[in-house]
Coordinates of C-alpha atoms in Angstrom, one line a residue:
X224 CA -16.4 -39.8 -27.4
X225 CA -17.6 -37.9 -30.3
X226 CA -14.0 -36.0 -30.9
X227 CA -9.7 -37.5 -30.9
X228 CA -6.4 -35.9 -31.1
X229 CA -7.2 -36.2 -34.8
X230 CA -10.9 -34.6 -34.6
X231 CA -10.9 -31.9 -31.9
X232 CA -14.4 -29.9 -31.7
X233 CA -15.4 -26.6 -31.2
X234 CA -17.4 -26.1 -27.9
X235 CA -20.6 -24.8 -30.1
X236 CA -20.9 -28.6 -31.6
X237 CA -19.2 -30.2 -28.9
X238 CA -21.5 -29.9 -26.0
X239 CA -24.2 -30.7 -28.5
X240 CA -23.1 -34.4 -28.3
X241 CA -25.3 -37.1 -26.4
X242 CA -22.3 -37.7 -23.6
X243 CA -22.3 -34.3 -22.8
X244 CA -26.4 -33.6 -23.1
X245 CA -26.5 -36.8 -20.7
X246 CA -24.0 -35.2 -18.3
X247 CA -26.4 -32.2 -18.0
X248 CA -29.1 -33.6 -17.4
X249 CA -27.8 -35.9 -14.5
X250 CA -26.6 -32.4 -13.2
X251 CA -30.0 -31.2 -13.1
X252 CA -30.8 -33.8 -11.1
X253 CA -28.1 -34.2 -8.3
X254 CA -28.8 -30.3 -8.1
X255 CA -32.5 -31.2 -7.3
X256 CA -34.2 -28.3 -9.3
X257 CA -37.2 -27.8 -10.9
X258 CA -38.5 -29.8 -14.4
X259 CA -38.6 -28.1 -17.4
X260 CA -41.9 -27.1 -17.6
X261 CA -41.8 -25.5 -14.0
X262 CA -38.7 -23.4 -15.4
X263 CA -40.5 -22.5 -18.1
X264 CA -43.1 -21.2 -16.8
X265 CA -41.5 -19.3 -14.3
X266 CA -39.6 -17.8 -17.7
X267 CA -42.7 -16.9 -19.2
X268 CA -44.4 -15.0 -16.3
X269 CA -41.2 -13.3 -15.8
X270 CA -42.4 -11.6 -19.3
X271 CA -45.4 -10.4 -18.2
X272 CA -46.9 -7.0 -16.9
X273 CA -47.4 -8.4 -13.3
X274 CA -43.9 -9.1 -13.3
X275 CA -42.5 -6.1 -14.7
X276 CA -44.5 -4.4 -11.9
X277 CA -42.3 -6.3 -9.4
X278 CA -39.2 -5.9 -11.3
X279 CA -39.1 -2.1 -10.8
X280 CA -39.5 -2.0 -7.6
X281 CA -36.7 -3.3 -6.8
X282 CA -33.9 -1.0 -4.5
X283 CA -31.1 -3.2 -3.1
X284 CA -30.6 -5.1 -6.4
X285 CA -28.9 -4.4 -9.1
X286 CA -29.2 -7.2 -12.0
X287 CA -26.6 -6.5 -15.0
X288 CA -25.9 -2.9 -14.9
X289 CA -24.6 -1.2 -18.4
X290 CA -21.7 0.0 -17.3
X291 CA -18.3 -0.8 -16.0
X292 CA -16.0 0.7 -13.1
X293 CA -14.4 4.2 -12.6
X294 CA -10.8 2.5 -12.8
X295 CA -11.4 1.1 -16.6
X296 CA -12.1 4.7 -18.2
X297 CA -8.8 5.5 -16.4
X298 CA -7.0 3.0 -17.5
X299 CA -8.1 3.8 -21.4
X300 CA -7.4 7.9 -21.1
X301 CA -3.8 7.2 -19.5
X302 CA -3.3 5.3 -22.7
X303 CA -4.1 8.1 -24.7
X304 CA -0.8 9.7 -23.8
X305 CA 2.7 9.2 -25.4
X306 CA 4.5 6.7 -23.6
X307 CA 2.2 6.4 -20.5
X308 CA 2.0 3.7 -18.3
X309 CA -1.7 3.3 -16.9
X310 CA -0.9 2.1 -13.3
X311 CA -3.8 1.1 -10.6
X312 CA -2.7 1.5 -7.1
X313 CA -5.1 -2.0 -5.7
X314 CA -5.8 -5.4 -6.6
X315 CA -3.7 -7.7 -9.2
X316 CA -7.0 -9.0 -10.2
X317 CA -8.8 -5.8 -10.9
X318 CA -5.8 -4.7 -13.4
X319 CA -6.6 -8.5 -15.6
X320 CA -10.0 -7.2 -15.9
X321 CA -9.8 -4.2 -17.4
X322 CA -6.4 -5.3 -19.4
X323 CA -8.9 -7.8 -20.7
X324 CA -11.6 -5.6 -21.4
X325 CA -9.8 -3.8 -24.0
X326 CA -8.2 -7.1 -25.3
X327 CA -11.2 -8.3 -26.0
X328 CA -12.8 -5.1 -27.4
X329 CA -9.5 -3.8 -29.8
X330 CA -8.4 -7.1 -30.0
X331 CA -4.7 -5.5 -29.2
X332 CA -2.7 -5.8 -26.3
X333 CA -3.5 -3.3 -23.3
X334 CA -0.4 -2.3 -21.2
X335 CA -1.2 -1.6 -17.4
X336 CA 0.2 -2.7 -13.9
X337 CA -0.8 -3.1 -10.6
X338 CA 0.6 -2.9 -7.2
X339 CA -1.0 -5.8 -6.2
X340 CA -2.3 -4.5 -2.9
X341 CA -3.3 -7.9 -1.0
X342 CA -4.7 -8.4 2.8
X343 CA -1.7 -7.1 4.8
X344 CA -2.5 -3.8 2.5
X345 CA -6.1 -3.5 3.2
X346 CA -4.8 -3.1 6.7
X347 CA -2.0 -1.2 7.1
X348 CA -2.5 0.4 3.9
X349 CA -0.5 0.3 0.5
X350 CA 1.9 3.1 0.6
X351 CA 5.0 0.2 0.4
X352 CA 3.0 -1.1 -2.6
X353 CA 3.2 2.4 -4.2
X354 CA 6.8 2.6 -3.1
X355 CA 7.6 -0.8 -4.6
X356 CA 5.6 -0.8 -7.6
X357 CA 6.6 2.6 -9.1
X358 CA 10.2 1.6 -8.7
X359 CA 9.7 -1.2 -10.7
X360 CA 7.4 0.1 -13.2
X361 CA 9.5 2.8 -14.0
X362 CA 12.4 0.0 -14.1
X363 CA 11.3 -2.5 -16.0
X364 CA 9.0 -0.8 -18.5
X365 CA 10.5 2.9 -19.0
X366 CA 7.9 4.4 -19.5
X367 CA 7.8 8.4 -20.0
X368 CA 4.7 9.0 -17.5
X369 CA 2.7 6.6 -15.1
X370 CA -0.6 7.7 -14.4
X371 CA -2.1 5.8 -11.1
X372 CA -5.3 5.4 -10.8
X373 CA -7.2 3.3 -7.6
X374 CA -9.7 0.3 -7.0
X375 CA -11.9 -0.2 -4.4
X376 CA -9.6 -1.8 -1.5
X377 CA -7.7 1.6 -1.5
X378 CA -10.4 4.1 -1.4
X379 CA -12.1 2.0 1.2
X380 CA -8.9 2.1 3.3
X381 CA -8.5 5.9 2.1
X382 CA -5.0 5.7 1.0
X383 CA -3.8 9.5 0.0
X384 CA -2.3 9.1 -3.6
X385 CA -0.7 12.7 -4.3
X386 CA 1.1 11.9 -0.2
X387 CA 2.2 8.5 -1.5
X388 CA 3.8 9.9 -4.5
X389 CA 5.8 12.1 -2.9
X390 CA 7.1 9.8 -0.6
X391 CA 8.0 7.0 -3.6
X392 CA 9.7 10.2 -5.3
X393 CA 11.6 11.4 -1.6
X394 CA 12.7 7.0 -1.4
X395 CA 14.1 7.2 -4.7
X396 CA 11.3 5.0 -6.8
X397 CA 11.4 7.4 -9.6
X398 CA 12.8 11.1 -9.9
X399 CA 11.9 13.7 -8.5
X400 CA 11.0 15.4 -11.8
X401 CA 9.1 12.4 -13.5
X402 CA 5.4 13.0 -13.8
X403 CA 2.8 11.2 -12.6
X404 CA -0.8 12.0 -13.1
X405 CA -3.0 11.0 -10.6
X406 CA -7.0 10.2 -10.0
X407 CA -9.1 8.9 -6.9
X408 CA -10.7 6.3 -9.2
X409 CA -13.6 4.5 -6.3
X410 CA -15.3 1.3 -8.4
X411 CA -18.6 1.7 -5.8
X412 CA -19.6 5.3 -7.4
X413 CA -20.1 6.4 -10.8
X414 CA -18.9 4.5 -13.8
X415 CA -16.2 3.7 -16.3
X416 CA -17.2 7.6 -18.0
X417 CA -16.7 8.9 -14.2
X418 CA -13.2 7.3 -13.9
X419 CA -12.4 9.2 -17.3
X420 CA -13.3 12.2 -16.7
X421 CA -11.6 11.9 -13.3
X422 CA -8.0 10.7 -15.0
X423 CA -8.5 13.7 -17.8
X424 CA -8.7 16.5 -15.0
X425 CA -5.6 14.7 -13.1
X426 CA -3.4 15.3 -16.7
X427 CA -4.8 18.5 -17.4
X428 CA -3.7 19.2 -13.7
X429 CA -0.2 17.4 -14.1
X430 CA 0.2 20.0 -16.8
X431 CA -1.5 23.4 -16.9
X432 CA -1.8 23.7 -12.7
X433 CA 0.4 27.2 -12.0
X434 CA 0.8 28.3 -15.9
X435 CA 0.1 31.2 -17.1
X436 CA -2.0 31.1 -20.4
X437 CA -1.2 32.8 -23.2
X438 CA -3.7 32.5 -26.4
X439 CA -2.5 31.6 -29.6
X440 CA -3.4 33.6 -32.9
X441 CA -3.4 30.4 -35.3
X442 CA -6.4 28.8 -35.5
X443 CA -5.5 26.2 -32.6
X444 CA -8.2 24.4 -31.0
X445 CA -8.0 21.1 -28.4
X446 CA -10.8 17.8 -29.0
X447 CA -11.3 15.1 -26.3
X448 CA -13.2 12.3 -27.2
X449 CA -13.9 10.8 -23.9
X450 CA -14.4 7.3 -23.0
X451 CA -15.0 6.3 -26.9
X452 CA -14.8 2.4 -27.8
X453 CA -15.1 3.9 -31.6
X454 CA -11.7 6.0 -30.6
X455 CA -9.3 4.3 -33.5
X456 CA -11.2 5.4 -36.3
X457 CA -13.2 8.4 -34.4
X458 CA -9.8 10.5 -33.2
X459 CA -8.3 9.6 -37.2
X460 CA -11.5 11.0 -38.3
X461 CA -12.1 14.3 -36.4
X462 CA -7.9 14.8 -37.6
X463 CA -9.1 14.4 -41.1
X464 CA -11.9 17.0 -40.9
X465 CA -9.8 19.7 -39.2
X466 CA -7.2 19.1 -41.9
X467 CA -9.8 19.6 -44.0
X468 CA -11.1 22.8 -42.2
X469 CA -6.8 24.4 -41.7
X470 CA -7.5 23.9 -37.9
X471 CA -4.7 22.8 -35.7
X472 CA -6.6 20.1 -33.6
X473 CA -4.6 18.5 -30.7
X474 CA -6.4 15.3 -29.1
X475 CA -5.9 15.4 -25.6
X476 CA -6.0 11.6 -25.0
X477 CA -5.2 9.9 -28.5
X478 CA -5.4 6.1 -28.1
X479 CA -6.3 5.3 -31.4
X480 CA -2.7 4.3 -32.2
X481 CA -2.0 2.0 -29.1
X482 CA -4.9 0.3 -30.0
X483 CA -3.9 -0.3 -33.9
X484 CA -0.5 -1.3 -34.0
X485 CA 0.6 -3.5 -36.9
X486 CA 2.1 -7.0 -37.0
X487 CA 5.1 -6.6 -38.6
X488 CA 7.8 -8.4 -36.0
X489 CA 8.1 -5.2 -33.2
X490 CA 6.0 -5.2 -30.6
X491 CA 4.8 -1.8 -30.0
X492 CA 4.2 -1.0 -25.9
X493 CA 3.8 2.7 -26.1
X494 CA 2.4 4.2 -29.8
X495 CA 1.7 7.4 -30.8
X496 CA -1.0 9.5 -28.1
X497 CA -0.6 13.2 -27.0
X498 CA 2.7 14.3 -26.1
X499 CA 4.2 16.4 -23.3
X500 CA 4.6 19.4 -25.7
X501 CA 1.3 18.9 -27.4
X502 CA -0.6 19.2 -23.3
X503 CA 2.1 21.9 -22.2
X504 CA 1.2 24.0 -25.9
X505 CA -3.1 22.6 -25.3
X506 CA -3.4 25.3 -22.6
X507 CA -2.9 28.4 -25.2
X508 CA -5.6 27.0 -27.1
X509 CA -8.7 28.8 -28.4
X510 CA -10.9 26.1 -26.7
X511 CA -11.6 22.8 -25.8
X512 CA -14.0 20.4 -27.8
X513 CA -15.2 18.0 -25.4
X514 CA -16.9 14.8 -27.4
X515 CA -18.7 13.5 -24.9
X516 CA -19.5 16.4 -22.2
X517 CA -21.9 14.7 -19.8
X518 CA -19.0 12.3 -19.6
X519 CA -16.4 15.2 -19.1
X520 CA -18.3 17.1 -16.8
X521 CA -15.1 17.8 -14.3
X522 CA -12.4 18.4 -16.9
X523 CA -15.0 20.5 -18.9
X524 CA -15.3 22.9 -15.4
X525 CA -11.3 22.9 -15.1
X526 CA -10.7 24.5 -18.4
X527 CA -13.0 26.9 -18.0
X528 CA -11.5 27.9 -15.3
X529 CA -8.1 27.9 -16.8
X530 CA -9.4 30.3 -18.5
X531 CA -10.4 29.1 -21.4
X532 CA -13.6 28.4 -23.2
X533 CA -15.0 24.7 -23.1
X534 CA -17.2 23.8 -25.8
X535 CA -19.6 20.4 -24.4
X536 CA -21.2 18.0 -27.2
X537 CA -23.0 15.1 -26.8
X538 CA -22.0 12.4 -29.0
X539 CA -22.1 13.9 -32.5
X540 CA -24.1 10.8 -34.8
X541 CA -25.6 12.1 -38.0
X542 CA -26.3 15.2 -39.5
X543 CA -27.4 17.6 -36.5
X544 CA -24.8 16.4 -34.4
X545 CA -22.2 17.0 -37.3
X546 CA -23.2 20.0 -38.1
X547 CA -23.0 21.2 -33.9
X548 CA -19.4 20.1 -33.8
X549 CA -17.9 21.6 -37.3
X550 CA -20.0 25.1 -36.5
X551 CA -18.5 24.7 -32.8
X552 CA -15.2 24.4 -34.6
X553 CA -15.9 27.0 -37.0
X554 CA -16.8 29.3 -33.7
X555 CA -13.7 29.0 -32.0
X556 CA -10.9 29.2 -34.6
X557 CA -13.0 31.3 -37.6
X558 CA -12.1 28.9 -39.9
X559 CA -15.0 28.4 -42.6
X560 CA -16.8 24.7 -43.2
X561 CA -15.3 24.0 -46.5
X562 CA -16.5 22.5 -49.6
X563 CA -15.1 19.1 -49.0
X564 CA -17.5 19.0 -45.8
X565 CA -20.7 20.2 -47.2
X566 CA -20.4 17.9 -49.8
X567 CA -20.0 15.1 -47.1
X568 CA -22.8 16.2 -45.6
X569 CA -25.1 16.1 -48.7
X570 CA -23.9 12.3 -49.5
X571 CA -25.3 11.3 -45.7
X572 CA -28.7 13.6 -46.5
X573 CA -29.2 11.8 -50.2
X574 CA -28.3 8.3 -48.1
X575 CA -31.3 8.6 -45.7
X576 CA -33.5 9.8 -48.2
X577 CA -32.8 7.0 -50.0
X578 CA -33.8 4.7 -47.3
X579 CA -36.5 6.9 -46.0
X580 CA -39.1 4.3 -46.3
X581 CA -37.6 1.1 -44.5
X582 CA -36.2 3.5 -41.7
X583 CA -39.6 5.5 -41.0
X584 CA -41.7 4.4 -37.8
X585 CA -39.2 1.3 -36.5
X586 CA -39.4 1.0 -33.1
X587 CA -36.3 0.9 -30.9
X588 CA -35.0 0.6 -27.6
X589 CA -31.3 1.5 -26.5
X590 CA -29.2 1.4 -23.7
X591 CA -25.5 2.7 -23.1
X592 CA -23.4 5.4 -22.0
X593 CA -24.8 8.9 -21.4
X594 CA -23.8 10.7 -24.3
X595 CA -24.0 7.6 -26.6
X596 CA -27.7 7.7 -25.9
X597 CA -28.3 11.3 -26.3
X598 CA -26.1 11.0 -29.7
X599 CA -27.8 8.0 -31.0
X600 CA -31.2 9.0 -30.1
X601 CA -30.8 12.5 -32.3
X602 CA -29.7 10.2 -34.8
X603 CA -32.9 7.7 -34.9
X604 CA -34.8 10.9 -34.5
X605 CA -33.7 12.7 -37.7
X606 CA -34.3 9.2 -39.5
X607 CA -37.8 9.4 -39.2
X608 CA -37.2 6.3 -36.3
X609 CA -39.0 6.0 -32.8
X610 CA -36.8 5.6 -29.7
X611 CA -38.7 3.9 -27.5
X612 CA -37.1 3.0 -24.7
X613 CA -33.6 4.8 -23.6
X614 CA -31.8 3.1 -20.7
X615 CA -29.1 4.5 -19.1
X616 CA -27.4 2.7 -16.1
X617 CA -24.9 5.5 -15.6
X618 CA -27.3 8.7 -16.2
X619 CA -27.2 12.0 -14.6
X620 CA -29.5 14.8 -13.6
X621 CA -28.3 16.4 -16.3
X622 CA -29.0 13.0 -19.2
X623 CA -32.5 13.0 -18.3
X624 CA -32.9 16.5 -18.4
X625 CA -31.8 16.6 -22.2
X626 CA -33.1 13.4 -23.2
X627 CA -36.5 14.5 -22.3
X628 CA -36.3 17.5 -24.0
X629 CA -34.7 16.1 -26.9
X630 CA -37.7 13.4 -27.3
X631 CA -40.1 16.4 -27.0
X632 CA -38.9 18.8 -29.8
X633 CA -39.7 15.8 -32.3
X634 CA -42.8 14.1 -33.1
X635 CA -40.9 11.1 -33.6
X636 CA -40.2 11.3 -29.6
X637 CA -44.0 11.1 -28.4
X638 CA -44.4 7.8 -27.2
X639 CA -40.3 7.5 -26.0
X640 CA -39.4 7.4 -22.2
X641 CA -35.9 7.2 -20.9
X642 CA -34.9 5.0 -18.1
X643 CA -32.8 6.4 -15.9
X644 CA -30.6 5.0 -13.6
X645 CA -31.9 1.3 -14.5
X646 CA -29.9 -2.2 -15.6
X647 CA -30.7 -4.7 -18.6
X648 CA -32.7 -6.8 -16.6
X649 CA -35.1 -3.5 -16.1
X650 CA -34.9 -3.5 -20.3
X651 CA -35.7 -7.1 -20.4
X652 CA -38.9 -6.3 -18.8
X653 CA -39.7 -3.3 -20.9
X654 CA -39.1 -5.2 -24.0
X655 CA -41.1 -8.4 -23.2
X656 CA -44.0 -6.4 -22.4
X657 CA -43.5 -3.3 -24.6
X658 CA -42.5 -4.4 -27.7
X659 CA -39.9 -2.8 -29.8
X660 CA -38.4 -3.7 -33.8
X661 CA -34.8 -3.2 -32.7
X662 CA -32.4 -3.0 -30.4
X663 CA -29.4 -0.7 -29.9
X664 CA -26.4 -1.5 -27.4
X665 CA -23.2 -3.2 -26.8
X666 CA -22.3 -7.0 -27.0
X667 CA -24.3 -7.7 -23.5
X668 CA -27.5 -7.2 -25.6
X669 CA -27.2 -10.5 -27.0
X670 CA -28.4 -12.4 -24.1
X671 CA -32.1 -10.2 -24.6
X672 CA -32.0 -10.9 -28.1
X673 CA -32.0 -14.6 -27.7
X674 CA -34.2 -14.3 -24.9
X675 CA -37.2 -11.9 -25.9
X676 CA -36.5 -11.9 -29.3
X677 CA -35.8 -8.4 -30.4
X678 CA -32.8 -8.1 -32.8
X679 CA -29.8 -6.4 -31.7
X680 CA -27.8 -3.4 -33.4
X681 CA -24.3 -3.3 -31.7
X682 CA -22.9 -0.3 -31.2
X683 CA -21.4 0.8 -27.8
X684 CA -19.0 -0.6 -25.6
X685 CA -17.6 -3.4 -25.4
X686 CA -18.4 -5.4 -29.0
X687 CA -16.9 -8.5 -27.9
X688 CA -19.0 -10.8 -29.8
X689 CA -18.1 -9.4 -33.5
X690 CA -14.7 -8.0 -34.5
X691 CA -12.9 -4.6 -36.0
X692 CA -16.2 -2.5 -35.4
X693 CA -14.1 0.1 -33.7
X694 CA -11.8 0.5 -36.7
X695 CA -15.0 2.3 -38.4
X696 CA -16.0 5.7 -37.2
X697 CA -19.4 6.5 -35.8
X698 CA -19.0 10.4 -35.7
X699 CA -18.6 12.8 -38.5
X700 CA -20.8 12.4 -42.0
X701 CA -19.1 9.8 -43.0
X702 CA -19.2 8.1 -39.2
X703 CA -23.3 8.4 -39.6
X704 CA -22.6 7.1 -42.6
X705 CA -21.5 4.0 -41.4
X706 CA -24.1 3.9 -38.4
X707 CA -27.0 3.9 -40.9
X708 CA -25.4 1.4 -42.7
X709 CA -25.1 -0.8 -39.8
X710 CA -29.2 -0.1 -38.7
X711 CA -29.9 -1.4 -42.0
X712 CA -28.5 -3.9 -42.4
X713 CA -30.1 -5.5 -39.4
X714 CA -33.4 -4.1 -40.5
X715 CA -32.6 -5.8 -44.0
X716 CA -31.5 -9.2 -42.5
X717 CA -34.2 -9.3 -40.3
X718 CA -36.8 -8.8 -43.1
X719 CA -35.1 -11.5 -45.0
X720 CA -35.3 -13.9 -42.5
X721 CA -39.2 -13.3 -41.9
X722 CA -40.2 -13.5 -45.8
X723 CA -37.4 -16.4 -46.4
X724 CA -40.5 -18.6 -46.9
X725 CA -43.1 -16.3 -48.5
X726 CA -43.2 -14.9 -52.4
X727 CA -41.7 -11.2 -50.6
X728 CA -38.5 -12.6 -50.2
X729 CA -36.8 -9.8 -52.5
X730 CA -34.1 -9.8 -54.5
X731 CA -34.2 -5.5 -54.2
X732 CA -35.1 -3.7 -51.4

């Protein structure tokens, strides 16, 4: 064997070795498939126009959606509380995924439990589940709120989570007075945004349901980021431009310290997030700022009707969508833009000037969140760049409404169409027979850049593949900054790697 106690390989080389190629191959062949060259042809007409035709009509079959379930975006807004447990009344297993997720995303621990609903549950239903697993949640890990949330075997069974509580509180689980924000959290609608949004409105419930509001003078204003992978360095840097603006700025879901904790010998379960005070005092605020507000739809429509004013972006990348959210700011709280900013703003202007020429007409393709999209495709659209094709798994009426019109004010748009409602294997399709020069997404892109060819730009959610991307922000000037860094490099590399054998290979470009 190619490897000892002494020599231990990594898998990459390992299964490279001639025992292991020979034990595949003799796998192939007890499963009876096809040879090579049938498999590759198959492959290569599954690139083709005919195919693609095929492809789309498809209706009962989903292949590789981009995007997750409702009870992951709960899971990560009940961490964006100070010492909240996120707690999902269902399946053990469920719980390990998401936990891992975020592991795997942050590269931090993710604290959450389940209440390990199992068959007997599914039956009867999992109110002595709730009953148990509160009590010893709120016994063993002491936490200041749990925040339940549901998967799929108790919103098929319709288990009432506001009754449930009540009764754990009337058995003695937890006090009477403890608080427990709630959601209905169903995996088999919406998406990972949906099961956000629906966890926001059950907090902003928790805390400002029967208050009476009272606006504040001082120039007080509330931001949620929504379901944000980018939320370390995103929610540090919207605090550092409303210092720089005087504006009092709570986030209302502030994970970006439970998912940054130090090594330094103490392991940190709860750190930092919004506070009690901070959500009792949010309701006196001149407004909300709402990141991601396809995202937030629900929790956008509550405090409006709290009565006060909700202020709905779309992913603010670059200089447009900078300049929406500091003059949104500037609206609310009649604080001026100061200095500091403008000149901010100037640096990313001389920046893409500066890169004007190796930015202008590449052709790209993206596919993510909602408001990611709409964020990202502003940005490639003030660069000079040409969205091509902009998939959305998770869109809404309202996604393709803007997205359209957004590709239609420029002339960068003209040839761009957005995808609505379609998975990656829909993209692989589009860009085998549609060519594109890049590709924007998450980690799950990888498998179309090895297979069509088409480089890959990561940003979205989740980057497991590369590591601390989320410790940089993508909002703000300085947040484009770093996205137009990371478009060219790729664009960079990629022309290296094509001229590594020709007299263009550069030393400047």
């Amino acid at each position: 064997m190619p490897q000892s106690a002494e020599k231990v390989l990594d898998h990459a080389g390992l299964f490279k070795e001639p025992e292991y190629q020979e034990i595949f191959e003799r796998k192939k062949g007890f499963e009876g498939g096809c040879g090579a060259a049938k498999v590759q042809e198959i492959a290569d007409w599954t690139k083709t126009m005919e195919y693609r035709e095929i492809n789309f009509k498809r209706e009962a079959l989903v292949i590789n959606p981009a995007k997750a379930c409702q009870p992951l975006g709960a899971v990560l807004c009940a961490s964006g509380f100070e010492g909240t447990l996120p707690y999902v009344h269902g399946s053990q297993g469920c719980v390990a995924y998401f936990r891992s997720h975020f592991n795997r995303h942050f590269k931090e621990p993710c604290s959450a439990v389940s209440d390990s609903m199992t068959e007997d549950a599914a039956v009867f239903g999992g109110l002595n589940n709730m009953v148990d697993g509160l009590a010893n949640a709120h016994a063993l890990y002491k936490p200041k709120m749990i925040a339940v949330s549901t998967t799929c075997m108790a919103e098929v069974i319709g288990d009432d989570l506001d009754g449930f509580i009540k009764i754990a509180k009337q058995k003695g689980s937890i006090p009477e007075d403890f608080r427990v924000p709630f959601a209905h959290t169903p995996s088999f609608v919406g998406s990972h945004v949906t099961g956000y949004d629906n966890m926001l409105k059950g907090f902003l419930t928790s805390f400002w349901d029967g208050k009476t509001r009272s606006e504040t003078a001082a120039p007080a204003i509330n931001i949620n980021g929504g379901f944000d992978g980018y939320c370390v360095a995103n929610n540090r840097e919207l605090k550092r431009m409303m210092k720089e603006m005087g504006v009092e700025a709570t986030i209302i879901s502030d994970p970006s310290e439970v998912f940054d904790t130090p090594t330094d010998g103490e392991f940190r379960m709860y750190a930092g997030g919004t506070t009690a005070e901070q959500m009792e005092a949010a309701l006196n605020a001149k407004g909300t700022v709402f990141m991601q507000g396809i995202s937030a739809a629900k929790s956008a429509e509550y405090v409006e009707k709290a009565g006060q004013k909700a202020v709905s972006l779309n992913c603010p990348v670059g200089v447009t969508g900078t300049d929406a959210f500091l003059m949104a700011v500037s609206e609310l709280t009649g604080q001026p833009i100061p200095a500091a900013l403008e000149l901010e703003r100037g640096r990313l202007v001389d920046a893409i000037a500066d890169s004007q020429a190796h930015l202008h007409g590449k052709r790209f393709a993206l596919f993510g969140d909602p408001d990611m999209l709409l964020g990202l495709t502003a940005f490639l659209l003030e660069l000079g760049a040409e969205p091509v094709h902009i998939l959305c798994t998770n869109a809404t009426k309202e996604w393709t409404e803007k997205i359209n019109a957004l590709l239609a004010a420029s002339p960068f748009g003209k040839e761009a169409k957005a995808w609505p409602g379609k998975d990656l294997w829909h993209l692989r399709s589009l860009l085998a027979t549609e060519p594109v020069d890049f590709l924007i997404g998450s980690s799950h892109g990888k498998y179309l850049e090895r297979d069509i060819g088409t480089p890959l730009i990561r940003i979205g959610f989740p980057i497991f593949d590369r590591h601390h991307h989320h410790r940089f922000p993508i909002w703000g000037y300085q947040g484009g900054l770093n996205v137009l860094v990371k478009i060219l490099d790729k664009i960079f590399d990629t022309l290296d790697a094509k001229t590594s054998d020709s007299a263009s290979f550069d030393l400047v470009r």
